[in-house]
mmCIF file of C-alpha atoms and ligand atoms in Angstrom:
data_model
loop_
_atom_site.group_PDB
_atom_site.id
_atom_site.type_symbol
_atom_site.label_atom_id
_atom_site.label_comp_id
_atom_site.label_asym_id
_atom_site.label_seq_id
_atom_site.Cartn_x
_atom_site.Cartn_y
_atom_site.Cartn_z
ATOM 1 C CA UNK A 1 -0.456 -22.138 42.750
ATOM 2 C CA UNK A 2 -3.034 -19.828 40.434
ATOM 3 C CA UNK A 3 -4.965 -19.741 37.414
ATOM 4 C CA UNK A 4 -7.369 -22.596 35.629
ATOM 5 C CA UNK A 5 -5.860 -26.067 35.913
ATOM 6 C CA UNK A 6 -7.618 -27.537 33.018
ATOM 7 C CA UNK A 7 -7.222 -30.638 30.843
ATOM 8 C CA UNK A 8 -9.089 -30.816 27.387
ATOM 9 C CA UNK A 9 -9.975 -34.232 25.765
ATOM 10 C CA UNK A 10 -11.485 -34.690 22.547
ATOM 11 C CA UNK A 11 -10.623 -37.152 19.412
ATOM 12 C CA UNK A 12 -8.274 -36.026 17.042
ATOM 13 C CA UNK A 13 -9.109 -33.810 15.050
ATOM 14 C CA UNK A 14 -11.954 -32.702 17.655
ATOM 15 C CA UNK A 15 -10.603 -28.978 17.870
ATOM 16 C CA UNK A 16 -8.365 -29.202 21.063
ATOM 17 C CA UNK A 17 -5.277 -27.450 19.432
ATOM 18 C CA UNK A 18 -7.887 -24.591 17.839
ATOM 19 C CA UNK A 19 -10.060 -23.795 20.926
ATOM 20 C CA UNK A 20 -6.876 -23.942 23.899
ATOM 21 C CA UNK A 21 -5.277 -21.348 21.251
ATOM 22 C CA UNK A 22 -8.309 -19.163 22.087
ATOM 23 C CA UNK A 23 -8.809 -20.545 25.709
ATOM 24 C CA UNK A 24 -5.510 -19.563 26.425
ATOM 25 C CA UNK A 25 -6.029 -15.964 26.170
ATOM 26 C CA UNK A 26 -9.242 -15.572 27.546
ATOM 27 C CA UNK A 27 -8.068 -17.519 30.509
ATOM 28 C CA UNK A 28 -4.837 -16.596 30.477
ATOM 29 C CA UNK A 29 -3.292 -19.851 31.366
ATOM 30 C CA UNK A 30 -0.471 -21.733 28.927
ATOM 31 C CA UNK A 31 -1.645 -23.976 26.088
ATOM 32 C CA UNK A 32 0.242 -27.595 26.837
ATOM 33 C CA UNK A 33 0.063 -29.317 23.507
ATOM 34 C CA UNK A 34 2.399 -32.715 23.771
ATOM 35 C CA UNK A 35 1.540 -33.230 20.140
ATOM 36 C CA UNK A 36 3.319 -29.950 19.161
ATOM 37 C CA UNK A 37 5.884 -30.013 21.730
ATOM 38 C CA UNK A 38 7.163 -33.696 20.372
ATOM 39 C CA UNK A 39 6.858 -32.390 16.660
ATOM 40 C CA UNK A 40 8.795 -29.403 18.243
ATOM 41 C CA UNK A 41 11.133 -31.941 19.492
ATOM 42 C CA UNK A 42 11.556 -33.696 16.130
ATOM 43 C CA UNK A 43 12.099 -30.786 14.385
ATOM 44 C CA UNK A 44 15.033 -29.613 16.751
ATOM 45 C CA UNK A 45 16.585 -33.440 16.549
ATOM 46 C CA UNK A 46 16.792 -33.943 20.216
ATOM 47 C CA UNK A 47 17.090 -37.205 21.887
ATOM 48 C CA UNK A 48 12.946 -36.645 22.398
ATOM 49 C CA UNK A 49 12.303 -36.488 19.236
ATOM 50 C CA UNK A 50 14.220 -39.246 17.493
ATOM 51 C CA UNK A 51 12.486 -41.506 20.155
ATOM 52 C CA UNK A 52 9.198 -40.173 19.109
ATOM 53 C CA UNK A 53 9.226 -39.765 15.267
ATOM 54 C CA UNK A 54 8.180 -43.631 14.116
ATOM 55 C CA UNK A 55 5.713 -42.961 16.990
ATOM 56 C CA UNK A 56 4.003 -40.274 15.410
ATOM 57 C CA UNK A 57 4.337 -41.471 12.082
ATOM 58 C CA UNK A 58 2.600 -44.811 12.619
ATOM 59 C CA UNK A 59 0.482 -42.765 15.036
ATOM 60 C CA UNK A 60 0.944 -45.083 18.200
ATOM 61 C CA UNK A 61 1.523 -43.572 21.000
ATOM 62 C CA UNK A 62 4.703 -42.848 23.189
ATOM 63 C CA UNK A 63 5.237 -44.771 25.992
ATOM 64 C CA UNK A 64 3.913 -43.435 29.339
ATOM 65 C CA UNK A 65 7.348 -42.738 31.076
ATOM 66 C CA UNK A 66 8.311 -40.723 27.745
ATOM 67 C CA UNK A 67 5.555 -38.728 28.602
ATOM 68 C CA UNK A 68 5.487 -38.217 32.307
ATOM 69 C CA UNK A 69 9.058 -36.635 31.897
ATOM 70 C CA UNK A 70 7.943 -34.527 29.349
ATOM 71 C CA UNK A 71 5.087 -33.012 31.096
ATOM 72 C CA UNK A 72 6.686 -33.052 34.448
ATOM 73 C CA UNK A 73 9.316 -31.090 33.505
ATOM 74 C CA UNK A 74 7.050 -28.780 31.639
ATOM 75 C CA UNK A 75 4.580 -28.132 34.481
ATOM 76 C CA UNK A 76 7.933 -27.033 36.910
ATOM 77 C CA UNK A 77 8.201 -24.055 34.535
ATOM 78 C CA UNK A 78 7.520 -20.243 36.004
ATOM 79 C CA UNK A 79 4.371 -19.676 33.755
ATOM 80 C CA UNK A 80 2.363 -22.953 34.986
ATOM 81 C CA UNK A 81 3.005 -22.172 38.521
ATOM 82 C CA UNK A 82 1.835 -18.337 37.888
ATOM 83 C CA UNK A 83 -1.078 -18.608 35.592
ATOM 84 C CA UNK A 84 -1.828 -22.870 35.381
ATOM 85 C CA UNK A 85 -2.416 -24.677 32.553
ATOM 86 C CA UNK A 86 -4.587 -26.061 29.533
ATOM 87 C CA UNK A 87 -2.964 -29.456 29.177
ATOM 88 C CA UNK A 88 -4.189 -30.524 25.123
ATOM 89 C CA UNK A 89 -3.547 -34.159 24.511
ATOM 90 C CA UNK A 90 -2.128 -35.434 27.785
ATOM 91 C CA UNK A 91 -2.895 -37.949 29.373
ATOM 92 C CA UNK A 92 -4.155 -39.800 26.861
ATOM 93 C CA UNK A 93 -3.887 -43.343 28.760
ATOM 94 C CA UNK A 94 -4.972 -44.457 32.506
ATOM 95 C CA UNK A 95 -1.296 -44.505 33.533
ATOM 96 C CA UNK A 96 -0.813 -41.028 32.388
ATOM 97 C CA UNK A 97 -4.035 -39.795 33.888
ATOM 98 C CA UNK A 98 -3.400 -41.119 36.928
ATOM 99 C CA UNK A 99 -0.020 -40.111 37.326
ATOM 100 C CA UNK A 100 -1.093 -36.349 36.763
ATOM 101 C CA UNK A 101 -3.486 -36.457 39.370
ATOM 102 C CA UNK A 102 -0.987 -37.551 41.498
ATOM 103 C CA UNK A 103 1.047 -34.461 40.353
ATOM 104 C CA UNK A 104 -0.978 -31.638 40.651
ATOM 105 C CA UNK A 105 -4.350 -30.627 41.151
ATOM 106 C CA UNK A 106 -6.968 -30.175 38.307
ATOM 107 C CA UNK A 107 -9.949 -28.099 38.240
ATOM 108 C CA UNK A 108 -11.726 -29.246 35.533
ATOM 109 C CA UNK A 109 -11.686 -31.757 32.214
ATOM 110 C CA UNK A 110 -13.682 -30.970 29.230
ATOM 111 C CA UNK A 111 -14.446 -33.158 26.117
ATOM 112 C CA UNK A 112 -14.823 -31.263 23.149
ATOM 113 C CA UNK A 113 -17.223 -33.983 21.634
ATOM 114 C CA UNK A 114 -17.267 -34.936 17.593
ATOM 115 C CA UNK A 115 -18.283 -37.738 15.976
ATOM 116 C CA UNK A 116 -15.859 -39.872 14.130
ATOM 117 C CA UNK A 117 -17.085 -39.313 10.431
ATOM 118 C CA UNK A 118 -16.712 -35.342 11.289
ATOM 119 C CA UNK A 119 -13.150 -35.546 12.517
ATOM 120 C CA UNK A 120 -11.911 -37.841 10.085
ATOM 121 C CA UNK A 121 -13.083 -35.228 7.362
ATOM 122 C CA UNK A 122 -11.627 -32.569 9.162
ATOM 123 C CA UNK A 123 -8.362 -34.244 9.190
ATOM 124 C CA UNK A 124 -7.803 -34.683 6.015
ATOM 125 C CA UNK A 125 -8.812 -31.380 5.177
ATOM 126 C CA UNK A 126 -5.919 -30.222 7.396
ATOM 127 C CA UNK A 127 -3.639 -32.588 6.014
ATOM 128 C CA UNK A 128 -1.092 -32.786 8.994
ATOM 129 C CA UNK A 129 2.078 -35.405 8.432
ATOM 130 C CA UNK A 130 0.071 -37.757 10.308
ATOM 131 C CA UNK A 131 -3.271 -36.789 8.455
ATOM 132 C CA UNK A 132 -3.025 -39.894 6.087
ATOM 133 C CA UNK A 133 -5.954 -42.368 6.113
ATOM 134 C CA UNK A 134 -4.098 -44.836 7.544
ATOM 135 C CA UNK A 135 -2.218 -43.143 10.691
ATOM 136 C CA UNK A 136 -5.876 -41.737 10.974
ATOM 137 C CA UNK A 137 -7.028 -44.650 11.582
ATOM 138 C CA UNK A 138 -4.057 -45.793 14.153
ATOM 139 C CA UNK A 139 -4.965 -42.688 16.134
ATOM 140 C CA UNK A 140 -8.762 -42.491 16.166
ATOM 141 C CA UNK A 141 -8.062 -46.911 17.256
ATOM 142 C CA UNK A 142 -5.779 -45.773 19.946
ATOM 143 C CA UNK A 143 -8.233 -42.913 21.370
ATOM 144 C CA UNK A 144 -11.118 -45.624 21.657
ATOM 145 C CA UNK A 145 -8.919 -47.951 23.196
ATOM 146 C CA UNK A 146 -6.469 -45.445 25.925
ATOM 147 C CA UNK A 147 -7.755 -42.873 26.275
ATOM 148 C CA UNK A 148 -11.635 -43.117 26.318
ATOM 149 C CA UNK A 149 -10.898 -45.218 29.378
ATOM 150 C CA UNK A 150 -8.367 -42.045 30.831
ATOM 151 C CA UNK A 151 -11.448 -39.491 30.421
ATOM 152 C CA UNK A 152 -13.435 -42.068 32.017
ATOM 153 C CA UNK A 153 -10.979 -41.475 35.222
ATOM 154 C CA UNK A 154 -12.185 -37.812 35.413
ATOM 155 C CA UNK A 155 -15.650 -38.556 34.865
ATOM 156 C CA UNK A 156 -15.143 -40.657 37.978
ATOM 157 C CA UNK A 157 -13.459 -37.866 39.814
ATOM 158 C CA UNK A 158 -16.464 -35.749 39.219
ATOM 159 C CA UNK A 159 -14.196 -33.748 37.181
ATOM 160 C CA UNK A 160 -15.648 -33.964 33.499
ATOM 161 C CA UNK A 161 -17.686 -31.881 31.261
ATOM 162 C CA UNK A 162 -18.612 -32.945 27.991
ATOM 163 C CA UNK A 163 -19.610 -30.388 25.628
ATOM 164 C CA UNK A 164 -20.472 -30.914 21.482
ATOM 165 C CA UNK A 165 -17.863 -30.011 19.366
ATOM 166 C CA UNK A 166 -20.087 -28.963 16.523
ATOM 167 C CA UNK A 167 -21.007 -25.781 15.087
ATOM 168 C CA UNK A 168 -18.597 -23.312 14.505
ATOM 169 C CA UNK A 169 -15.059 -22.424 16.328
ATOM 170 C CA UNK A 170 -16.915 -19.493 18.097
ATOM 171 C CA UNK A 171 -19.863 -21.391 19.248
ATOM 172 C CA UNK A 172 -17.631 -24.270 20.475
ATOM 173 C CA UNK A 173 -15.334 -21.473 22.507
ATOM 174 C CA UNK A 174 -19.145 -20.684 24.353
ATOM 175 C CA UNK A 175 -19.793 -23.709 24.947
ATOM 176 C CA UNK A 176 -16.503 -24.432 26.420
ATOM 177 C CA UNK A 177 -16.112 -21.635 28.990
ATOM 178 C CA UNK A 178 -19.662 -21.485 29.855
ATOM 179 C CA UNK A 179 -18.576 -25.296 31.185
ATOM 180 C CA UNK A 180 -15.351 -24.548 32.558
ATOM 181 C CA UNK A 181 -16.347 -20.913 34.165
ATOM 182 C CA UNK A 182 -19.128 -23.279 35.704
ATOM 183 C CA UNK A 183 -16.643 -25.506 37.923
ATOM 184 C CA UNK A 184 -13.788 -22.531 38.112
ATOM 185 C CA UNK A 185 -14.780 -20.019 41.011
ATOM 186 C CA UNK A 186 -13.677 -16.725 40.130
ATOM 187 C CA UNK A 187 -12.485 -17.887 36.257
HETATM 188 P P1 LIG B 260 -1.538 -34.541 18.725
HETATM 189 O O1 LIG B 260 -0.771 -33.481 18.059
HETATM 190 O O2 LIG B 260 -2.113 -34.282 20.050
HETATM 191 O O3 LIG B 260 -2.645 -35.005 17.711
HETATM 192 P P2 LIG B 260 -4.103 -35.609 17.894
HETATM 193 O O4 LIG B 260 -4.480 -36.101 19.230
HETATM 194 O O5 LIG B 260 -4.197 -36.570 16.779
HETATM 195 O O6 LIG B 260 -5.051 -34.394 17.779
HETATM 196 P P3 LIG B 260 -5.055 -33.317 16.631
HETATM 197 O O7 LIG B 260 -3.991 -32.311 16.905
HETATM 198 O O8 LIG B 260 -5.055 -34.011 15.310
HETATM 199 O O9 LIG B 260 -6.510 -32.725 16.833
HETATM 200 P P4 LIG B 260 -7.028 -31.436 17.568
HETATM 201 O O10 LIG B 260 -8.145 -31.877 18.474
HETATM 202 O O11 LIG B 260 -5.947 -30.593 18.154
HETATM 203 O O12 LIG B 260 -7.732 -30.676 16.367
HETATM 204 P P5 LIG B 260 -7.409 -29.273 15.652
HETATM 205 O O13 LIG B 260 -7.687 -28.124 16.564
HETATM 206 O O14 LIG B 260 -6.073 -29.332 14.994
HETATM 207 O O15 LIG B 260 -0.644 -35.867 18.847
HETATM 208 C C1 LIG B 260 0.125 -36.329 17.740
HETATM 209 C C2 LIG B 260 0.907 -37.586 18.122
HETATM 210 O O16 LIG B 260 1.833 -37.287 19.205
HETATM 211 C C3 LIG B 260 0.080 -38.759 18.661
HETATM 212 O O17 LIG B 260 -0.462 -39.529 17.604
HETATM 213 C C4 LIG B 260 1.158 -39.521 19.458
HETATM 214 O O18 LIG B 260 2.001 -40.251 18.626
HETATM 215 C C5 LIG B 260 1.962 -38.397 20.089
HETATM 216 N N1 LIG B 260 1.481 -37.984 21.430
HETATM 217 C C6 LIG B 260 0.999 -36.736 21.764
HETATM 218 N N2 LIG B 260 0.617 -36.703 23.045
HETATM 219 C C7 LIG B 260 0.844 -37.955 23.546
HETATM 220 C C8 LIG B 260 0.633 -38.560 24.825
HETATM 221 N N3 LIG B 260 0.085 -37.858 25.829
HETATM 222 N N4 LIG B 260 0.978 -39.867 24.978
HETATM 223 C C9 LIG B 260 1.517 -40.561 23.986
HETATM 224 N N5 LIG B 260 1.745 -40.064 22.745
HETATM 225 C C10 LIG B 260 1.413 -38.764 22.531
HETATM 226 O O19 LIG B 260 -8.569 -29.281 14.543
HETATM 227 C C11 LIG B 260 -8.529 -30.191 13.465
HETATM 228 C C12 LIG B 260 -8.981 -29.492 12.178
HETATM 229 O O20 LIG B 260 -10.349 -29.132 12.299
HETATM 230 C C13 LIG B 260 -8.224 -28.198 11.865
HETATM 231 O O21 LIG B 260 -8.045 -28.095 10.462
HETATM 232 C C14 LIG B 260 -9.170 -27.107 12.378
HETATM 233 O O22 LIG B 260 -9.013 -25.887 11.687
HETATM 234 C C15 LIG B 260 -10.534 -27.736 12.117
HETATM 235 N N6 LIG B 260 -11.557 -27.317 13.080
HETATM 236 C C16 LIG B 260 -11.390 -27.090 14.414
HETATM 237 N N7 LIG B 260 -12.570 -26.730 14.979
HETATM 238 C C17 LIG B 260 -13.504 -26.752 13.972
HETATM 239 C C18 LIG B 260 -14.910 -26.493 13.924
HETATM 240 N N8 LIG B 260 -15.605 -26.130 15.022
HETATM 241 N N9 LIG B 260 -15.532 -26.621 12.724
HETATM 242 C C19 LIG B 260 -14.832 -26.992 11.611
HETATM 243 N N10 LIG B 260 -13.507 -27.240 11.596
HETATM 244 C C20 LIG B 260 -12.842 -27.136 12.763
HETATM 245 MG MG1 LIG B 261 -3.854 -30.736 18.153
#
């Protein structure tokens, strides 16, 4: 077992998709979306993806055993055990959080903090599928009510850094590994 082990929280919308893209070269360690690997999923019609399609859509999330296959299976793979991981939206719930722990072992969890006026605009300025007001909504409800309580399971672990989301790409990307090259010897 090598490389960063690293989760990355943040609201939707926060940046986690554009800063593990950048993460994951300077750290050399896969980018884990399970957002992109279920639209991945939807687009290639397997038996994933029809199950998660109306969840998307209404932006509700998938249960927790949908999940924990998902990422299980994806965390066996060659690359993972070589270089580690940036895991970008999972877990998301307590269940999920706790059931990685139980997994593997994680160096570090950041949250790329935003506030929820900023993200919303954001959104809709990216204009995702799921980028409507209303699934918006769903999701941004959802994070307040799973998974602020799933971070809060790091925090607990000693595990979290919290680091503003503001400013530009670039000065987020600082921010971010002067956090994460704080807990990772040797990163
Ligand atoms: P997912 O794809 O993970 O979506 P999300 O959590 O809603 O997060 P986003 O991808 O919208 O936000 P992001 O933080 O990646 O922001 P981004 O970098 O794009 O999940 C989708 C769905 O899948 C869920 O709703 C659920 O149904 C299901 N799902 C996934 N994982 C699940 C799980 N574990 N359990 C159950 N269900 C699950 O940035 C947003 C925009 O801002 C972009 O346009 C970007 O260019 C811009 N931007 C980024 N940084 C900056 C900056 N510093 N300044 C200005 N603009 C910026
Ligand atoms: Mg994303």
């Amino acid at each position: 077992m090598s490389g960063v082990r690293l989760v990355v929280f943040g609201r939707q919308g926060a940046g986690k998709g554009t800063q593990c893209a950048v993460l994951s070269e300077h750290y050399g360690a896969p980018h884990i979306s399970t957002g992109d690997m279920l639209r991945a999923a939807v687009a290639e019609g397997s038996e994933v993806g029809r199950r998660a399609q109306s969840y998307m859509d209404a932006g509700k999330l998938l249960p927790d055993e949908v999940m924990l296959d998902v990422v299980r299976d994806r965390l066996a793979h060659d690359d993972v055990v070589e270089h580690g991981f940036l895991l970008d939206g999972f877990p998301r719930t307590v269940g999920q959080a706790e059931a990685l722990l139980d997994m593997t072992t994680v160096d570090a969890a950041v949250d790329i903090d935003v506030p929820v006026e900023v993200v919303r605009e954001r959104m809709l300025g990216r204009g995702r599928d799921d980028d409507t007001p209303e699934v918006i909504d769903q999701r941004l409800a959802a994070y307040e009510a799973e998974t602020v309580p799933a971070i809060e399971r790091f925090a607990a672990h000693g595990l979290l850094e919290r680091v503003d989301g503001l400013g530009t790409p670039d000065e987020v990307t600082a921010r971010l590994v002067a956090a994460i090259d704080g807990r990772v010897a040797g990163a």
